[in-house]
Amino acid sequence: MDTSRPPNSRLDPETRTVNTLAEILKSVQGKITIDVQDKQVLSVSLEGNRVVLDVSDASIFGTAESDSSIGLFDGLKTAKKLGETLNSKGITLSILRKGKKALSLGRDAKPTLSTLVTRTDDIQVDSVRQVTKLGKDVKDGRKRTKKTR
């Protein structure tokens, strides 16, 4: 094993990015709110080892350039990797939809049946209903954005 480089440099670029982001999140506290046309669409609260992402209007994700052909398993693989990294850094990410918990990833995730689907202990589905609605909101936002382009 090559020990001449720092441990982080031996990781793939995606993992290095997630590790760096995790370290930044642990060191920052506060709240960021994103408004579009005087309407709150997203807020991020940073509270030590806890990050709360509250999605008020998922149509904001429709404006991002992304590959909408990414399949369910690729998305789960990415979420699994993120959850494992957050857990190893002692961080919990809670994703809310309009103030209601949908998912928890990382340290405080306590999955039950979701382990069968995700194959990890680092992702907890807090509400199947909210996850489903959030997914539908994102999909609808992408459709609206495509129509306006």
PDB file of C-alpha atoms in Angstrom:
ATOM      1  CA  MET A   1       0.000   0.000   0.000  1.00  0.00           C
ATOM      2  CA  ASP A   2       1.278   3.467  -0.932  1.00  0.00           C
ATOM      3  CA  THR A   3       1.660   5.476   2.273  1.00  0.00           C
ATOM      4  CA  SER A   4       3.434   8.444   0.696  1.00  0.00           C
ATOM      5  CA  ARG A   5       0.145  10.254  -0.026  1.00  0.00           C
ATOM      6  CA  PRO A   6      -2.433  11.373   2.527  1.00  0.00           C
ATOM      7  CA  PRO A   7      -5.279   8.834   3.011  1.00  0.00           C
ATOM      8  CA  ASN A   8      -7.842  11.104   1.339  1.00  0.00           C
ATOM      9  CA  SER A   9      -5.812  11.265  -1.901  1.00  0.00           C
ATOM     10  CA  ARG A  10      -6.129   7.500  -2.437  1.00  0.00           C
ATOM     11  CA  LEU A  11      -9.919   7.771  -2.683  1.00  0.00           C
ATOM     12  CA  ASP A  12     -11.884   8.199  -5.891  1.00  0.00           C
ATOM     13  CA  PRO A  13     -12.837  11.842  -6.656  1.00  0.00           C
ATOM     14  CA  GLU A  14     -16.501  11.363  -5.673  1.00  0.00           C
ATOM     15  CA  THR A  15     -15.593   9.946  -2.257  1.00  0.00           C
ATOM     16  CA  ARG A  16     -13.006  12.686  -1.689  1.00  0.00           C
ATOM     17  CA  THR A  17     -15.650  15.310  -2.477  1.00  0.00           C
ATOM     18  CA  VAL A  18     -18.161  13.756  -0.064  1.00  0.00           C
ATOM     19  CA  ASN A  19     -15.491  13.497   2.661  1.00  0.00           C
ATOM     20  CA  THR A  20     -14.505  17.143   2.204  1.00  0.00           C
ATOM     21  CA  LEU A  21     -18.150  18.238   2.238  1.00  0.00           C
ATOM     22  CA  ALA A  22     -18.761  16.226   5.420  1.00  0.00           C
ATOM     23  CA  GLU A  23     -15.857  17.936   7.179  1.00  0.00           C
ATOM     24  CA  ILE A  24     -17.143  21.365   6.118  1.00  0.00           C
ATOM     25  CA  LEU A  25     -20.668  20.548   7.330  1.00  0.00           C
ATOM     26  CA  LYS A  26     -19.350  19.564  10.766  1.00  0.00           C
ATOM     27  CA  SER A  27     -17.530  22.861  11.185  1.00  0.00           C
ATOM     28  CA  VAL A  28     -20.316  25.241  10.105  1.00  0.00           C
ATOM     29  CA  GLN A  29     -23.518  26.185  11.923  1.00  0.00           C
ATOM     30  CA  GLY A  30     -26.484  28.230  10.794  1.00  0.00           C
ATOM     31  CA  LYS A  31     -29.357  28.208   8.357  1.00  0.00           C
ATOM     32  CA  ILE A  32     -29.553  28.964   4.656  1.00  0.00           C
ATOM     33  CA  THR A  33     -32.902  29.624   3.032  1.00  0.00           C
ATOM     34  CA  ILE A  34     -33.355  29.752  -0.731  1.00  0.00           C
ATOM     35  CA  ASP A  35     -36.276  31.776  -2.073  1.00  0.00           C
ATOM     36  CA  VAL A  36     -37.418  31.903  -5.686  1.00  0.00           C
ATOM     37  CA  GLN A  37     -39.811  34.698  -6.636  1.00  0.00           C
ATOM     38  CA  ASP A  38     -40.391  35.526  -2.953  1.00  0.00           C
ATOM     39  CA  LYS A  39     -41.313  31.915  -2.176  1.00  0.00           C
ATOM     40  CA  GLN A  40     -39.172  29.647   0.011  1.00  0.00           C
ATOM     41  CA  VAL A  41     -38.171  26.545  -1.900  1.00  0.00           C
ATOM     42  CA  LEU A  42     -35.389  25.085   0.231  1.00  0.00           C
ATOM     43  CA  SER A  43     -33.733  25.519   3.607  1.00  0.00           C
ATOM     44  CA  VAL A  44     -30.596  23.935   5.004  1.00  0.00           C
ATOM     45  CA  SER A  45     -29.953  23.981   8.751  1.00  0.00           C
ATOM     46  CA  LEU A  46     -26.493  23.076   9.981  1.00  0.00           C
ATOM     47  CA  GLU A  47     -26.439  22.110  13.642  1.00  0.00           C
ATOM     48  CA  GLY A  48     -23.098  20.500  14.479  1.00  0.00           C
ATOM     49  CA  ASN A  49     -23.352  16.862  13.455  1.00  0.00           C
ATOM     50  CA  ARG A  50     -26.885  17.269  12.098  1.00  0.00           C
ATOM     51  CA  VAL A  51     -27.881  18.676   8.716  1.00  0.00           C
ATOM     52  CA  VAL A  52     -31.571  19.283   8.015  1.00  0.00           C
ATOM     53  CA  LEU A  53     -32.585  19.781   4.387  1.00  0.00           C
ATOM     54  CA  ASP A  54     -36.216  20.938   4.139  1.00  0.00           C
ATOM     55  CA  VAL A  55     -37.608  20.925   0.600  1.00  0.00           C
ATOM     56  CA  SER A  56     -40.622  23.230   0.421  1.00  0.00           C
ATOM     57  CA  ASP A  57     -40.847  23.265  -3.383  1.00  0.00           C
ATOM     58  CA  ALA A  58     -39.061  20.443  -5.194  1.00  0.00           C
ATOM     59  CA  SER A  59     -39.469  22.150  -8.560  1.00  0.00           C
ATOM     60  CA  ILE A  60     -36.095  23.787  -7.832  1.00  0.00           C
ATOM     61  CA  PHE A  61     -34.493  20.435  -8.654  1.00  0.00           C
ATOM     62  CA  GLY A  62     -36.085  20.553 -12.097  1.00  0.00           C
ATOM     63  CA  THR A  63     -33.919  23.555 -12.938  1.00  0.00           C
ATOM     64  CA  ALA A  64     -30.670  21.665 -12.360  1.00  0.00           C
ATOM     65  CA  GLU A  65     -28.922  20.036 -15.272  1.00  0.00           C
ATOM     66  CA  SER A  66     -29.022  16.356 -14.451  1.00  0.00           C
ATOM     67  CA  ASP A  67     -29.298  12.986 -16.061  1.00  0.00           C
ATOM     68  CA  SER A  68     -32.931  12.040 -15.496  1.00  0.00           C
ATOM     69  CA  SER A  69     -32.210   8.579 -16.922  1.00  0.00           C
ATOM     70  CA  ILE A  70     -30.393   7.535 -13.739  1.00  0.00           C
ATOM     71  CA  GLY A  71     -32.101   4.398 -12.556  1.00  0.00           C
ATOM     72  CA  LEU A  72     -33.394   3.465  -9.129  1.00  0.00           C
ATOM     73  CA  PHE A  73     -30.416   1.230  -8.340  1.00  0.00           C
ATOM     74  CA  ASP A  74     -27.863   3.880  -9.317  1.00  0.00           C
ATOM     75  CA  GLY A  75     -29.687   6.353  -7.083  1.00  0.00           C
ATOM     76  CA  LEU A  76     -29.727   3.854  -4.212  1.00  0.00           C
ATOM     77  CA  LYS A  77     -26.023   3.147  -4.713  1.00  0.00           C
ATOM     78  CA  THR A  78     -25.236   6.856  -4.461  1.00  0.00           C
ATOM     79  CA  ALA A  79     -27.494   7.292  -1.410  1.00  0.00           C
ATOM     80  CA  LYS A  80     -25.882   4.244   0.226  1.00  0.00           C
ATOM     81  CA  LYS A  81     -22.387   5.656  -0.333  1.00  0.00           C
ATOM     82  CA  LEU A  82     -23.462   9.050   1.016  1.00  0.00           C
ATOM     83  CA  GLY A  83     -25.096   7.452   4.076  1.00  0.00           C
ATOM     84  CA  GLU A  84     -22.000   5.366   4.817  1.00  0.00           C
ATOM     85  CA  THR A  85     -19.701   8.375   4.486  1.00  0.00           C
ATOM     86  CA  LEU A  86     -21.913  10.550   6.690  1.00  0.00           C
ATOM     87  CA  ASN A  87     -22.056   7.783   9.297  1.00  0.00           C
ATOM     88  CA  SER A  88     -18.279   7.375   9.294  1.00  0.00           C
ATOM     89  CA  LYS A  89     -17.960  11.144   9.857  1.00  0.00           C
ATOM     90  CA  GLY A  90     -20.592  11.121  12.635  1.00  0.00           C
ATOM     91  CA  ILE A  91     -23.083  13.228  10.666  1.00  0.00           C
ATOM     92  CA  THR A  92     -26.824  12.771  10.166  1.00  0.00           C
ATOM     93  CA  LEU A  93     -28.665  14.235   7.174  1.00  0.00           C
ATOM     94  CA  SER A  94     -32.424  14.563   7.590  1.00  0.00           C
ATOM     95  CA  ILE A  95     -34.420  15.268   4.440  1.00  0.00           C
ATOM     96  CA  LEU A  96     -37.821  16.831   5.004  1.00  0.00           C
ATOM     97  CA  ARG A  97     -40.638  17.580   2.573  1.00  0.00           C
ATOM     98  CA  LYS A  98     -42.558  20.683   3.575  1.00  0.00           C
ATOM     99  CA  GLY A  99     -41.446  20.272   7.198  1.00  0.00           C
ATOM    100  CA  LYS A 100     -42.267  16.551   7.440  1.00  0.00           C
ATOM    101  CA  LYS A 101     -39.477  13.969   7.774  1.00  0.00           C
ATOM    102  CA  ALA A 102     -38.950  11.804   4.718  1.00  0.00           C
ATOM    103  CA  LEU A 103     -35.447  10.280   5.004  1.00  0.00           C
ATOM    104  CA  SER A 104     -32.517  10.130   7.395  1.00  0.00           C
ATOM    105  CA  LEU A 105     -29.013   9.227   6.266  1.00  0.00           C
ATOM    106  CA  GLY A 106     -25.880   8.706   8.300  1.00  0.00           C
ATOM    107  CA  ARG A 107     -25.166   8.331  11.998  1.00  0.00           C
ATOM    108  CA  ASP A 108     -28.678   8.487  13.518  1.00  0.00           C
ATOM    109  CA  ALA A 109     -30.396   6.432  10.806  1.00  0.00           C
ATOM    110  CA  LYS A 110     -32.207   3.487  12.377  1.00  0.00           C
ATOM    111  CA  PRO A 111     -33.658   1.560   9.445  1.00  0.00           C
ATOM    112  CA  THR A 112     -36.187  -1.203   9.784  1.00  0.00           C
ATOM    113  CA  LEU A 113     -37.620  -2.732   6.622  1.00  0.00           C
ATOM    114  CA  SER A 114     -35.786  -0.242   4.405  1.00  0.00           C
ATOM    115  CA  THR A 115     -32.595  -2.252   4.997  1.00  0.00           C
ATOM    116  CA  LEU A 116     -34.029  -4.951   2.726  1.00  0.00           C
ATOM    117  CA  VAL A 117     -34.213  -2.470  -0.162  1.00  0.00           C
ATOM    118  CA  THR A 118     -31.192  -0.265   0.519  1.00  0.00           C
ATOM    119  CA  ARG A 119     -28.860  -2.990   1.842  1.00  0.00           C
ATOM    120  CA  THR A 120     -27.409  -0.540   4.361  1.00  0.00           C
ATOM    121  CA  ASP A 121     -27.924   0.527   7.960  1.00  0.00           C
ATOM    122  CA  ASP A 122     -27.200   4.137   7.034  1.00  0.00           C
ATOM    123  CA  ILE A 123     -30.507   5.036   5.335  1.00  0.00           C
ATOM    124  CA  GLN A 124     -33.790   5.271   7.212  1.00  0.00           C
ATOM    125  CA  VAL A 125     -37.104   5.875   5.474  1.00  0.00           C
ATOM    126  CA  ASP A 126     -38.972   7.999   8.011  1.00  0.00           C
ATOM    127  CA  SER A 127     -42.124   8.236   5.906  1.00  0.00           C
ATOM    128  CA  VAL A 128     -42.831   6.247   2.751  1.00  0.00           C
ATOM    129  CA  ARG A 129     -45.606   8.743   1.985  1.00  0.00           C
ATOM    130  CA  GLN A 130     -43.275  11.770   2.184  1.00  0.00           C
ATOM    131  CA  VAL A 131     -40.518  10.034   0.158  1.00  0.00           C
ATOM    132  CA  THR A 132     -43.066   9.148  -2.530  1.00  0.00           C
ATOM    133  CA  LYS A 133     -44.467  12.684  -2.596  1.00  0.00           C
ATOM    134  CA  LEU A 134     -40.971  14.180  -2.727  1.00  0.00           C
ATOM    135  CA  GLY A 135     -40.050  11.926  -5.653  1.00  0.00           C
ATOM    136  CA  LYS A 136     -43.242  12.926  -7.457  1.00  0.00           C
ATOM    137  CA  ASP A 137     -42.572  16.618  -6.761  1.00  0.00           C
ATOM    138  CA  VAL A 138     -39.069  16.347  -8.260  1.00  0.00           C
ATOM    139  CA  LYS A 139     -40.365  14.462 -11.296  1.00  0.00           C
ATOM    140  CA  ASP A 140     -43.138  17.022 -11.857  1.00  0.00           C
ATOM    141  CA  GLY A 141     -40.625  19.864 -11.511  1.00  0.00           C
ATOM    142  CA  ARG A 142     -38.438  18.321 -14.209  1.00  0.00           C
ATOM    143  CA  LYS A 143     -41.429  17.968 -16.530  1.00  0.00           C
ATOM    144  CA  ARG A 144     -42.391  21.624 -16.051  1.00  0.00           C
ATOM    145  CA  THR A 145     -38.818  22.741 -16.657  1.00  0.00           C
ATOM    146  CA  LYS A 146     -38.548  20.716 -19.886  1.00  0.00           C
ATOM    147  CA  LYS A 147     -41.751  22.339 -21.200  1.00  0.00           C
ATOM    148  CA  THR A 148     -40.425  25.851 -20.610  1.00  0.00           C
ATOM    149  CA  ARG A 149     -37.050  25.263 -22.319  1.00  0.00           C
TER     150      ARG A 149
END
